[in-house]
Structure formats: C-alpha cells, structure tokens
JSON list of C-alpha atoms in Angstrom, two decimals:
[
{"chain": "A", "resi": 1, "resn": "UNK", "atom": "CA", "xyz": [-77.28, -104.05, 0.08]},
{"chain": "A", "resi": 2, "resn": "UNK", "atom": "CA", "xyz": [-74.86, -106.53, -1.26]},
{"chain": "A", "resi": 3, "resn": "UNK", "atom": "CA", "xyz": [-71.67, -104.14, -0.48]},
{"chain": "A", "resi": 4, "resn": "UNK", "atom": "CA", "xyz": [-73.10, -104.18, 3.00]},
{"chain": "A", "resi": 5, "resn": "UNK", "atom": "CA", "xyz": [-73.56, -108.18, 3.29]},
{"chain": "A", "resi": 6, "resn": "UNK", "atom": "CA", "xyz": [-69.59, -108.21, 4.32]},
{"chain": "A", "resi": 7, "resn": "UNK", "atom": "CA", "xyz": [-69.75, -106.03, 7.22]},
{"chain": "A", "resi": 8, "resn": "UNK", "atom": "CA", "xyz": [-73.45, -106.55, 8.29]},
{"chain": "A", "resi": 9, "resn": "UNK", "atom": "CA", "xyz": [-74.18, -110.13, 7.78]},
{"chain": "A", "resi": 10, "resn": "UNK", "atom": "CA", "xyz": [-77.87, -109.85, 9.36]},
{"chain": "A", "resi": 11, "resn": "UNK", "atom": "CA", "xyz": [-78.81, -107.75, 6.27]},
{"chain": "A", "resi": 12, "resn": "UNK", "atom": "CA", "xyz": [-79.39, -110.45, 4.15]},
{"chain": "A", "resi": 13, "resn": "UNK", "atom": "CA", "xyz": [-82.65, -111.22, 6.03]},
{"chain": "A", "resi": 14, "resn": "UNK", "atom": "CA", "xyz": [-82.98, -107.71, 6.88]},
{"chain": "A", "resi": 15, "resn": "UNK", "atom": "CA", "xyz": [-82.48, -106.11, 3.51]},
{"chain": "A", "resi": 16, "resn": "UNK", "atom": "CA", "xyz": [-85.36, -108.27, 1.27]},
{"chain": "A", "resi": 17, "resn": "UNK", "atom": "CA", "xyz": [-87.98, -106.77, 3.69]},
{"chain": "A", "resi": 18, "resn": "UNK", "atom": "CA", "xyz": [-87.15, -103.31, 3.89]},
{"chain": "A", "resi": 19, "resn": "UNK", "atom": "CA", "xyz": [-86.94, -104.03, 0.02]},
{"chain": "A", "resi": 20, "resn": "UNK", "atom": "CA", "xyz": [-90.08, -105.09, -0.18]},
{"chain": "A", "resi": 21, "resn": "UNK", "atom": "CA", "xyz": [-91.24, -102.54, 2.48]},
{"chain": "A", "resi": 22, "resn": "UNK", "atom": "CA", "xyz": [-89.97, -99.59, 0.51]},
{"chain": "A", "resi": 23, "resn": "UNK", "atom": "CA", "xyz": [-91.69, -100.92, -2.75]},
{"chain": "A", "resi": 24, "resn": "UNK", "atom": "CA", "xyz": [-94.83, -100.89, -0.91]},
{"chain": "A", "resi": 25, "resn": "UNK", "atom": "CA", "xyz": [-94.51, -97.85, 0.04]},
{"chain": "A", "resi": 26, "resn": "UNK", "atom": "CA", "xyz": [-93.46, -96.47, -3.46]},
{"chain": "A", "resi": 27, "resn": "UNK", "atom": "CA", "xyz": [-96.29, -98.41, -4.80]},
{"chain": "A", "resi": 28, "resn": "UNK", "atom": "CA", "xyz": [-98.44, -96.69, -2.09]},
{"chain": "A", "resi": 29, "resn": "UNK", "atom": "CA", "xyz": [-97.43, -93.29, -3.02]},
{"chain": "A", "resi": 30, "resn": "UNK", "atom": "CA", "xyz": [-97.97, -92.98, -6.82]},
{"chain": "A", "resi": 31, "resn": "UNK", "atom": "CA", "xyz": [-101.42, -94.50, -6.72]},
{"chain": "A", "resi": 32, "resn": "UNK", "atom": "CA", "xyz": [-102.56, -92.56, -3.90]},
{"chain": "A", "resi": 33, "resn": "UNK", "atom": "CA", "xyz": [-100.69, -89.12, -2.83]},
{"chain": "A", "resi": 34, "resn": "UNK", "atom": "CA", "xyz": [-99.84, -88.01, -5.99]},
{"chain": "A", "resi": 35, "resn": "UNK", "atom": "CA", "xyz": [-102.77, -89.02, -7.72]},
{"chain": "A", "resi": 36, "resn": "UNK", "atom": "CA", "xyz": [-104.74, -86.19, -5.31]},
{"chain": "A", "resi": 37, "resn": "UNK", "atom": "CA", "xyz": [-103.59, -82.87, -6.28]},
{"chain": "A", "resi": 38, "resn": "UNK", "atom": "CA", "xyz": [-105.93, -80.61, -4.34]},
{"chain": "A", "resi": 39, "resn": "UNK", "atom": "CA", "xyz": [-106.03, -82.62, -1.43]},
{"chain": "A", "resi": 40, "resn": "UNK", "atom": "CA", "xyz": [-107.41, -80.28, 1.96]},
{"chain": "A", "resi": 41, "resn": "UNK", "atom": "CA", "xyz": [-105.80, -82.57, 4.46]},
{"chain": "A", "resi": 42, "resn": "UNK", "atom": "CA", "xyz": [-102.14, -81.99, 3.28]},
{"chain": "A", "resi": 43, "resn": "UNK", "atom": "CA", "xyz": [-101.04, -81.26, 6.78]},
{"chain": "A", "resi": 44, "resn": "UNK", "atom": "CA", "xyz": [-102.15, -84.41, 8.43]},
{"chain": "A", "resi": 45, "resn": "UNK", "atom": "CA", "xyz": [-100.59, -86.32, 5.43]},
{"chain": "A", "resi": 46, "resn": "UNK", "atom": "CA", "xyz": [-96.88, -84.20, 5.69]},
{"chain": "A", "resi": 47, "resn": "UNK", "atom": "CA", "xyz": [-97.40, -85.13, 9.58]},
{"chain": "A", "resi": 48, "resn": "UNK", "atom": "CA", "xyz": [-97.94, -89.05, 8.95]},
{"chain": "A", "resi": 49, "resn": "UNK", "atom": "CA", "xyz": [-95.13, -88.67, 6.55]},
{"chain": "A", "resi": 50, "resn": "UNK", "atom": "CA", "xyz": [-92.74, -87.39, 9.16]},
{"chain": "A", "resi": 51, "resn": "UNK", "atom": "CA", "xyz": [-94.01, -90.08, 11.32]},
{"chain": "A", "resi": 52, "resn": "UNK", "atom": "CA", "xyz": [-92.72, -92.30, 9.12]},
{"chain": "A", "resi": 53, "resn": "UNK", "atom": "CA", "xyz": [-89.50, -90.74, 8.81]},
{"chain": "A", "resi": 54, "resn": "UNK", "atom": "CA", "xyz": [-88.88, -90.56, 12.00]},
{"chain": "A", "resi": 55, "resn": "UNK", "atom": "CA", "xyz": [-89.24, -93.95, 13.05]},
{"chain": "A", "resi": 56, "resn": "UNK", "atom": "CA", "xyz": [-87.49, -94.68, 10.13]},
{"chain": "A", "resi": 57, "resn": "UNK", "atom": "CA", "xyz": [-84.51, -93.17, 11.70]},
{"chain": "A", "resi": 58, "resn": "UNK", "atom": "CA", "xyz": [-84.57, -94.56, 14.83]},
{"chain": "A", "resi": 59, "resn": "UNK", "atom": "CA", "xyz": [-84.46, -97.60, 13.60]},
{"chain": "A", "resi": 60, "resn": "UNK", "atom": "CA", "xyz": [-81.75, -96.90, 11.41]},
{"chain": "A", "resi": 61, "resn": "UNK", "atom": "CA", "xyz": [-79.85, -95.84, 14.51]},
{"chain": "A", "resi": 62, "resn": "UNK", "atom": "CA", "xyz": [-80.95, -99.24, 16.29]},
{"chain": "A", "resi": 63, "resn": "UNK", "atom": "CA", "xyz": [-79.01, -100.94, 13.26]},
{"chain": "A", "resi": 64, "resn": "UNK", "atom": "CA", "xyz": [-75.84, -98.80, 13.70]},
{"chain": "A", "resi": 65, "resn": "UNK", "atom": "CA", "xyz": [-75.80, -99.18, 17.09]},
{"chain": "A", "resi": 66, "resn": "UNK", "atom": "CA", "xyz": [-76.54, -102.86, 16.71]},
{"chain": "A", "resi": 67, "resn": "UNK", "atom": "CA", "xyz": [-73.63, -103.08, 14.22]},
{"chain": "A", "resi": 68, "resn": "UNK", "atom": "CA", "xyz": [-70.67, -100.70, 16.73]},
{"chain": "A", "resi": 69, "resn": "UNK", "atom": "CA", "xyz": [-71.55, -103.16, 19.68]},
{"chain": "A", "resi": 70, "resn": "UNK", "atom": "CA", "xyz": [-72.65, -106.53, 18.44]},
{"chain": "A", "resi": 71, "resn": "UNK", "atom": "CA", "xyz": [-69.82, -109.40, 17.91]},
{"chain": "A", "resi": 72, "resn": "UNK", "atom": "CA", "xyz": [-70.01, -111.16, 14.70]},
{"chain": "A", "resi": 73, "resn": "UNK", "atom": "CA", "xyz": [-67.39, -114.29, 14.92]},
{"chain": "A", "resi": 74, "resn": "UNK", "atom": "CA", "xyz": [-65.91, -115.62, 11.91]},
{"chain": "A", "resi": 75, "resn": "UNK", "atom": "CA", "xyz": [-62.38, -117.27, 10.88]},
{"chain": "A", "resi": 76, "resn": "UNK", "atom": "CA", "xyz": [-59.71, -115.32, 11.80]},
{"chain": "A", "resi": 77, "resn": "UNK", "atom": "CA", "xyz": [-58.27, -115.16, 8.15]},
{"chain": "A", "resi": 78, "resn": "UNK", "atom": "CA", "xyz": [-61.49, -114.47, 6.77]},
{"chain": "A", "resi": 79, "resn": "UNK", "atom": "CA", "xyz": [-60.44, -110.44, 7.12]},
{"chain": "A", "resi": 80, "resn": "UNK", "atom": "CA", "xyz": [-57.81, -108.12, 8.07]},
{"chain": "A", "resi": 81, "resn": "UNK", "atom": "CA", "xyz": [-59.88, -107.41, 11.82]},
{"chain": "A", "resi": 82, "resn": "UNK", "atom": "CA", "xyz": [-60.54, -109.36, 14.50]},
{"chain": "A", "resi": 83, "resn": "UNK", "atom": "CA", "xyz": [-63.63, -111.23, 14.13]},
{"chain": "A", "resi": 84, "resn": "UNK", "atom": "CA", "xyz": [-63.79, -111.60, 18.00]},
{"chain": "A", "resi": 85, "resn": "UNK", "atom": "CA", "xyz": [-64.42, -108.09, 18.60]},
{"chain": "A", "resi": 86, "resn": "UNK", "atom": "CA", "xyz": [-67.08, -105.33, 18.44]},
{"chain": "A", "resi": 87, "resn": "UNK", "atom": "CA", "xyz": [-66.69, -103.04, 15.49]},
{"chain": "A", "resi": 88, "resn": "UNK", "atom": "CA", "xyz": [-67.24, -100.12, 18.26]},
{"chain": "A", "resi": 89, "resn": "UNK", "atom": "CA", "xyz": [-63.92, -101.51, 19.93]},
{"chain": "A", "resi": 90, "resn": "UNK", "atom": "CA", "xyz": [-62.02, -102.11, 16.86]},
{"chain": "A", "resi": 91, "resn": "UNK", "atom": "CA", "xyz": [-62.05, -98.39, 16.04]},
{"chain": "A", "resi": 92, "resn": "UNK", "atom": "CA", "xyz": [-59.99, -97.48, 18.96]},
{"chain": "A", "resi": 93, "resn": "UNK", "atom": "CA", "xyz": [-57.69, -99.80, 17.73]},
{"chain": "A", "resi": 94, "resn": "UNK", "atom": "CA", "xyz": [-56.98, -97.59, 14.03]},
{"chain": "A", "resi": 95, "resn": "UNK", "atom": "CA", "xyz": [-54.79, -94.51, 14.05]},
{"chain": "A", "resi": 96, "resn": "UNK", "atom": "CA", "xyz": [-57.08, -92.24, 13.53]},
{"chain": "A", "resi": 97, "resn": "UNK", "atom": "CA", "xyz": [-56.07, -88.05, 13.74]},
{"chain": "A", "resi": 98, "resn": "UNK", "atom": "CA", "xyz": [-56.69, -86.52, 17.66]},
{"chain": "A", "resi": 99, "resn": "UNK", "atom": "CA", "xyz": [-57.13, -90.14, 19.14]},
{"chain": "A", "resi": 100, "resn": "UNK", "atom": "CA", "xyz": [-55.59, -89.56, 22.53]},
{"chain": "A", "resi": 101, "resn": "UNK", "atom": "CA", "xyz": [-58.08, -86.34, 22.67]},
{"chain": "A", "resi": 102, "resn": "UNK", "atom": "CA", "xyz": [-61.46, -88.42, 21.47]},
{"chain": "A", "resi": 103, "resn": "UNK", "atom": "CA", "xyz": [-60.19, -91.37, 23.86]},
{"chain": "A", "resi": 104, "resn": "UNK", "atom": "CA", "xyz": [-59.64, -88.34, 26.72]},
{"chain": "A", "resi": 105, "resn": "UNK", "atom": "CA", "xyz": [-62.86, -87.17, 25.74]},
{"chain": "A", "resi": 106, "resn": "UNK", "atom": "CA", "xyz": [-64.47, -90.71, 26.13]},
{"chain": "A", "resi": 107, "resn": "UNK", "atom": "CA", "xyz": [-62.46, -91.16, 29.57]},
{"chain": "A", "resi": 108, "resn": "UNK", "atom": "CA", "xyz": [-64.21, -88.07, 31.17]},
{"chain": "A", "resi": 109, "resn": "UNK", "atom": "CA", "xyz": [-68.05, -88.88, 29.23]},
{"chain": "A", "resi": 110, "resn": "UNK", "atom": "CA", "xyz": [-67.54, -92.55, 31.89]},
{"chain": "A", "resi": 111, "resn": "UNK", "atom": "CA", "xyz": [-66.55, -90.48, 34.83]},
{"chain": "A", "resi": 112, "resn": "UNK", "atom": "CA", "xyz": [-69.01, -87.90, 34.25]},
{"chain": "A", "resi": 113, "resn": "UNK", "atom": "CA", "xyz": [-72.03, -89.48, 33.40]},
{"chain": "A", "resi": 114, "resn": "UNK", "atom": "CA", "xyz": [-74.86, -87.99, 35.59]},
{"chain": "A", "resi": 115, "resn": "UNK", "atom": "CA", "xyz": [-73.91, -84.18, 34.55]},
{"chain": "A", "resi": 116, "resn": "UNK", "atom": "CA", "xyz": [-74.34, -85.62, 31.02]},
{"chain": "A", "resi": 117, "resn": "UNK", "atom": "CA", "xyz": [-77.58, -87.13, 31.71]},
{"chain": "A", "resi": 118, "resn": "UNK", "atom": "CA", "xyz": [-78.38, -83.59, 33.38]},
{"chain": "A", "resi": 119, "resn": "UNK", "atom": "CA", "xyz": [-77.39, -81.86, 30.37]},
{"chain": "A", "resi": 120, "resn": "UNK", "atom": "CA", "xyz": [-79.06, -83.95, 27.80]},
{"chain": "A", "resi": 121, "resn": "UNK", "atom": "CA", "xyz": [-82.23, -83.90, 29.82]},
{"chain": "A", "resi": 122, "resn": "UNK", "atom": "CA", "xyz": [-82.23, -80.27, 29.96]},
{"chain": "A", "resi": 123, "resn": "UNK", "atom": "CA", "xyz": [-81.48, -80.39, 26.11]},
{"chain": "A", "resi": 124, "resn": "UNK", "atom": "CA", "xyz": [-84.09, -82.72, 25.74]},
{"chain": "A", "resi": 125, "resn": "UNK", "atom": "CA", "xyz": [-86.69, -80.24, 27.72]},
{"chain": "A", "resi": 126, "resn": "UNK", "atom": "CA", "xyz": [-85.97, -77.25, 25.44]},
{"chain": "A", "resi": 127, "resn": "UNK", "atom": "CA", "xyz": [-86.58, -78.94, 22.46]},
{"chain": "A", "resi": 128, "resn": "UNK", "atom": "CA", "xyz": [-89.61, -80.33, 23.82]},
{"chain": "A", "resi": 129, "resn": "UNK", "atom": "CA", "xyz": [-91.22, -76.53, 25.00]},
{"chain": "A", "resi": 130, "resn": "UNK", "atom": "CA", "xyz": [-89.68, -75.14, 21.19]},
{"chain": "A", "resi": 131, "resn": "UNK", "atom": "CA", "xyz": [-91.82, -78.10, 19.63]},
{"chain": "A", "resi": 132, "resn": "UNK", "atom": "CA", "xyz": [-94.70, -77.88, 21.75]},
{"chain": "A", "resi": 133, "resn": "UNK", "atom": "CA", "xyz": [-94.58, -74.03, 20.87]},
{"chain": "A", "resi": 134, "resn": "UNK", "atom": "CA", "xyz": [-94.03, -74.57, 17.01]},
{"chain": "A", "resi": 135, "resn": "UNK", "atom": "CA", "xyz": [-96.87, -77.41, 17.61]},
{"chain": "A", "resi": 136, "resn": "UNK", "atom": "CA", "xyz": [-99.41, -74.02, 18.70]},
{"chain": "A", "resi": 137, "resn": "UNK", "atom": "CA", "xyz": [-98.29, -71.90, 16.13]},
{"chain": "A", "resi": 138, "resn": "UNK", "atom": "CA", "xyz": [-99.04, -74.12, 13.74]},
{"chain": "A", "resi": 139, "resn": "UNK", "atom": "CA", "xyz": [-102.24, -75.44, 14.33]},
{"chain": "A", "resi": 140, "resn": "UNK", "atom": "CA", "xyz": [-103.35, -71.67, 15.07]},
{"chain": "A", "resi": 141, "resn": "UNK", "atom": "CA", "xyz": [-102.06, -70.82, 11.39]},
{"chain": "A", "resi": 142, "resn": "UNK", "atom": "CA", "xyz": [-104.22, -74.18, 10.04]},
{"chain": "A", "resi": 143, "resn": "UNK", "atom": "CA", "xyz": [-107.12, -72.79, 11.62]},
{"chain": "A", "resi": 144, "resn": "UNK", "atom": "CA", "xyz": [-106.75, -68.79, 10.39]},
{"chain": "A", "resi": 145, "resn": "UNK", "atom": "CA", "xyz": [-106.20, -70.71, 6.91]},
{"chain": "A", "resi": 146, "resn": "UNK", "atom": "CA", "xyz": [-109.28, -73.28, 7.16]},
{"chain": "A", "resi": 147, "resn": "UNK", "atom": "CA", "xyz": [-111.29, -69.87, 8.17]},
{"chain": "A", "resi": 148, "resn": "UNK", "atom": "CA", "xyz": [-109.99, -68.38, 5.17]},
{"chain": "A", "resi": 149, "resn": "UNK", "atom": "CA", "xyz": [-110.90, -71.42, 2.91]},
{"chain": "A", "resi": 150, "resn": "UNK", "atom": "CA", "xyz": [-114.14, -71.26, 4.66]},
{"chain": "A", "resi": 151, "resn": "UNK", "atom": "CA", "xyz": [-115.09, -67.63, 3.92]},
{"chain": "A", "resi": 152, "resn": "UNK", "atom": "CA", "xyz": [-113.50, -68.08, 0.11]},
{"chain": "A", "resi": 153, "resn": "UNK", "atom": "CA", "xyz": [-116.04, -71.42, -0.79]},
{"chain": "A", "resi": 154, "resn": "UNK", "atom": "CA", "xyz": [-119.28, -69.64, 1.37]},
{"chain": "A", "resi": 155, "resn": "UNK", "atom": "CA", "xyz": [-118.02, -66.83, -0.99]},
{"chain": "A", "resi": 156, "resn": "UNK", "atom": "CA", "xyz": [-117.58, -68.75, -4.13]},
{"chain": "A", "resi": 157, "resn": "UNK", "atom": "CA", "xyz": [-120.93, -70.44, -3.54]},
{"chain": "A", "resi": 158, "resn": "UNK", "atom": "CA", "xyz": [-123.12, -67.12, -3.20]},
{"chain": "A", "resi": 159, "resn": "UNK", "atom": "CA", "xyz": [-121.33, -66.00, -6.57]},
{"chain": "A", "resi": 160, "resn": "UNK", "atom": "CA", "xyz": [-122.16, -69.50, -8.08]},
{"chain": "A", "resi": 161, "resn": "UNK", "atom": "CA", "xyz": [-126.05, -69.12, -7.19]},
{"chain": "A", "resi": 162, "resn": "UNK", "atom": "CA", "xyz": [-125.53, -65.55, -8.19]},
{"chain": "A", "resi": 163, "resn": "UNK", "atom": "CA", "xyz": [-124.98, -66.67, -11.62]},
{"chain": "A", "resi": 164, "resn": "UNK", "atom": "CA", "xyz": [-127.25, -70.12, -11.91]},
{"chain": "A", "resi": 165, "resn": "UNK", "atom": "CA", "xyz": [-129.86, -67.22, -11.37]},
{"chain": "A", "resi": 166, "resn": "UNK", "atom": "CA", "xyz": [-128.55, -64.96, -14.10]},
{"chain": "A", "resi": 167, "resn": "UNK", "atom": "CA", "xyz": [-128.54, -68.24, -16.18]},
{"chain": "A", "resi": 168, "resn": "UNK", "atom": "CA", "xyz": [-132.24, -68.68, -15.47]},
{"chain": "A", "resi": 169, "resn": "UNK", "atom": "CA", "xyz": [-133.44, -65.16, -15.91]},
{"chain": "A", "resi": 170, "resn": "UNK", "atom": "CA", "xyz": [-131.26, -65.16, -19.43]},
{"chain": "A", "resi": 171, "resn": "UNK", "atom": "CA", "xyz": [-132.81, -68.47, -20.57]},
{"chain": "A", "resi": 172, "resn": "UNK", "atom": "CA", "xyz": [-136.43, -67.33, -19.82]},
{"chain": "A", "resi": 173, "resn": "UNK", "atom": "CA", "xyz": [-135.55, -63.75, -21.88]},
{"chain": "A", "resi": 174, "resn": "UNK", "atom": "CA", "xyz": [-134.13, -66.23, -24.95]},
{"chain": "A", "resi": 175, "resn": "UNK", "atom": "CA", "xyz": [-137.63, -68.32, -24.66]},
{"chain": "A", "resi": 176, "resn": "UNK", "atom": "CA", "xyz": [-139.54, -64.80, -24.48]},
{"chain": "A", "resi": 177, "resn": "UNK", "atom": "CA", "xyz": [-137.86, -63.81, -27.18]},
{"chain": "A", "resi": 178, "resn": "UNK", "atom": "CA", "xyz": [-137.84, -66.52, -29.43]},
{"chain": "A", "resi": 179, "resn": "UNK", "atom": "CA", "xyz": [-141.46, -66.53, -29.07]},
{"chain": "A", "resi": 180, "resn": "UNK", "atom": "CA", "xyz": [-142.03, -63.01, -29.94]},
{"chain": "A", "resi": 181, "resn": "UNK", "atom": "CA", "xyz": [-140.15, -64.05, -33.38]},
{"chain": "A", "resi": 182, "resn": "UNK", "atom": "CA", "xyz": [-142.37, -66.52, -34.22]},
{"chain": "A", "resi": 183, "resn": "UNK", "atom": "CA", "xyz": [-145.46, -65.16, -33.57]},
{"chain": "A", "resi": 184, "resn": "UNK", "atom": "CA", "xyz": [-144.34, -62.05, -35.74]}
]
C-alpha cells in the first residue's frame, strides 16, 4: 500500500477500506466457513466465493485502467516523468524491446476496430455456450451426487433403526435374564 501511494495517489483513501474490507472478510471466514466441516451446501458457497472473486477482479482492472488513463498533475521536479501526462501515454515514450511492432500493432487495433469488436464478440459467445455447457454438467453431477447422499442417509437410517431394535430386544433378554438369576 504505501510503495503504491507514489504512483497511485487515490490509494490512500482507497487502500484503508479494502483494508478494512479484507479483514472483514478474513474475520468472516474463520468464524464461519471453516468452522463447518461437513457442510452439504459446499457448492453454493465455492460459487458465492467465485462471485466474489470475480468482481474482485474487475474492479481491480477498473483501478489499472483508471491508473494507464487518468492524469495525476504534480510539480514537474517532483519525478523523473511528466506529471502532465497519462501513465498509458508515458509508456510509449520508454524504449522498450519491439516498440515500432507493439506501436504498428496499436496503429492497425484504431483502424480496425469493428473486426475486433467482431472477433471479441464471437470470443465472447464461445465462452458463454462452453460455460453455459460446464454450467449443465455440473448441476447434473450435483444432482446424481445429492441422489447418492440421499439413498446413503435413507440407507444409514434403516440400519440405525435396524440396530435401536437389536438394542431393545438385547436389553429385554438382559432384564429376562437377570430376573431368572434372582429368582434362582
């Protein structure tokens, strides 16, 4: 956080609250995920958690992207870059290996924008049909395994009244025969 203060000034009111955020959330966790161990609704918690970090990531991205394109002024000998510029622009501006091939590369992304959009919307589509497919496989799998949990307790509880009843016919043998002893 404090490394990052020099390049991201808006994390000093950002970074207390996701702070305080993520100690929440730690706090949240011990006392009551892992306090469960045989918990039955595992999947809908591993979903919620993915929730989570997913949106976490998004708005991670919403901070980079905030950071590459946002202009943060300060005095120009506060730093060796420009403090009039976006730190998206200022990159362009390094020697960095196969720049005239990334800046080419950039050149043709601006003139070709729609067959981009084309492609990342078909991109987009496919993972959207392999997720909703993965989506049906595995709720069919969480309902084969709930049947199998089913069967195994209906199962378990047949044995269990299998036994209080050998328990009961056992105890009324002991009584039987700890009245034959005392009458002899």
């Amino acid at each position: 956080l404090w490394m990052s203060l020099s390049t991201v000034p808006y994390m000093a009111l950002i970074g207390p609250l996701l702070m305080y955020i993520h100690f929440k959330w730690l706090k949240l966790s011990l006392k009551y995920l892992t306090r469960r161990p045989f918990v039955t609704e595992t999947t809908s918690l591993l979903v919620t958690l993915q929730r989570i970090s997913c949106f976490n990531f998004v708005v991670l991205g919403f901070l980079v992207m905030a950071q590459i394109m946002l202009i943060v002024p300060y005095e120009p000998n506060c730093g060796p870059v420009n403090g009039f510029q976006a730190a998206g622009q200022m990159v362009w501006q390094l020697d960095i290996p196969l720049k005239a091939v990334w800046s080419d590369f950039f050149a043709w992304t601006l003139q070709n924008r729609g067959s981009i959009v084309a492609v990342m919307l078909m991109a987009m589509l496919v993972l959207w049909m392999l997720h909703q497919v993965s989506l049906r496989t595995n709720r069919s799998v969480v309902e084969q395994m709930s049947g199998v949990a089913n069967r195994q307790v209906a199962s378990l509880s047949r044995e269990l009244w299998r036994m209080e009843r050998r328990n009961d016919l056992l105890k009324r043998r002991l009584e039987w025969l700890e009245g034959k002893a005392t009458d002899e």
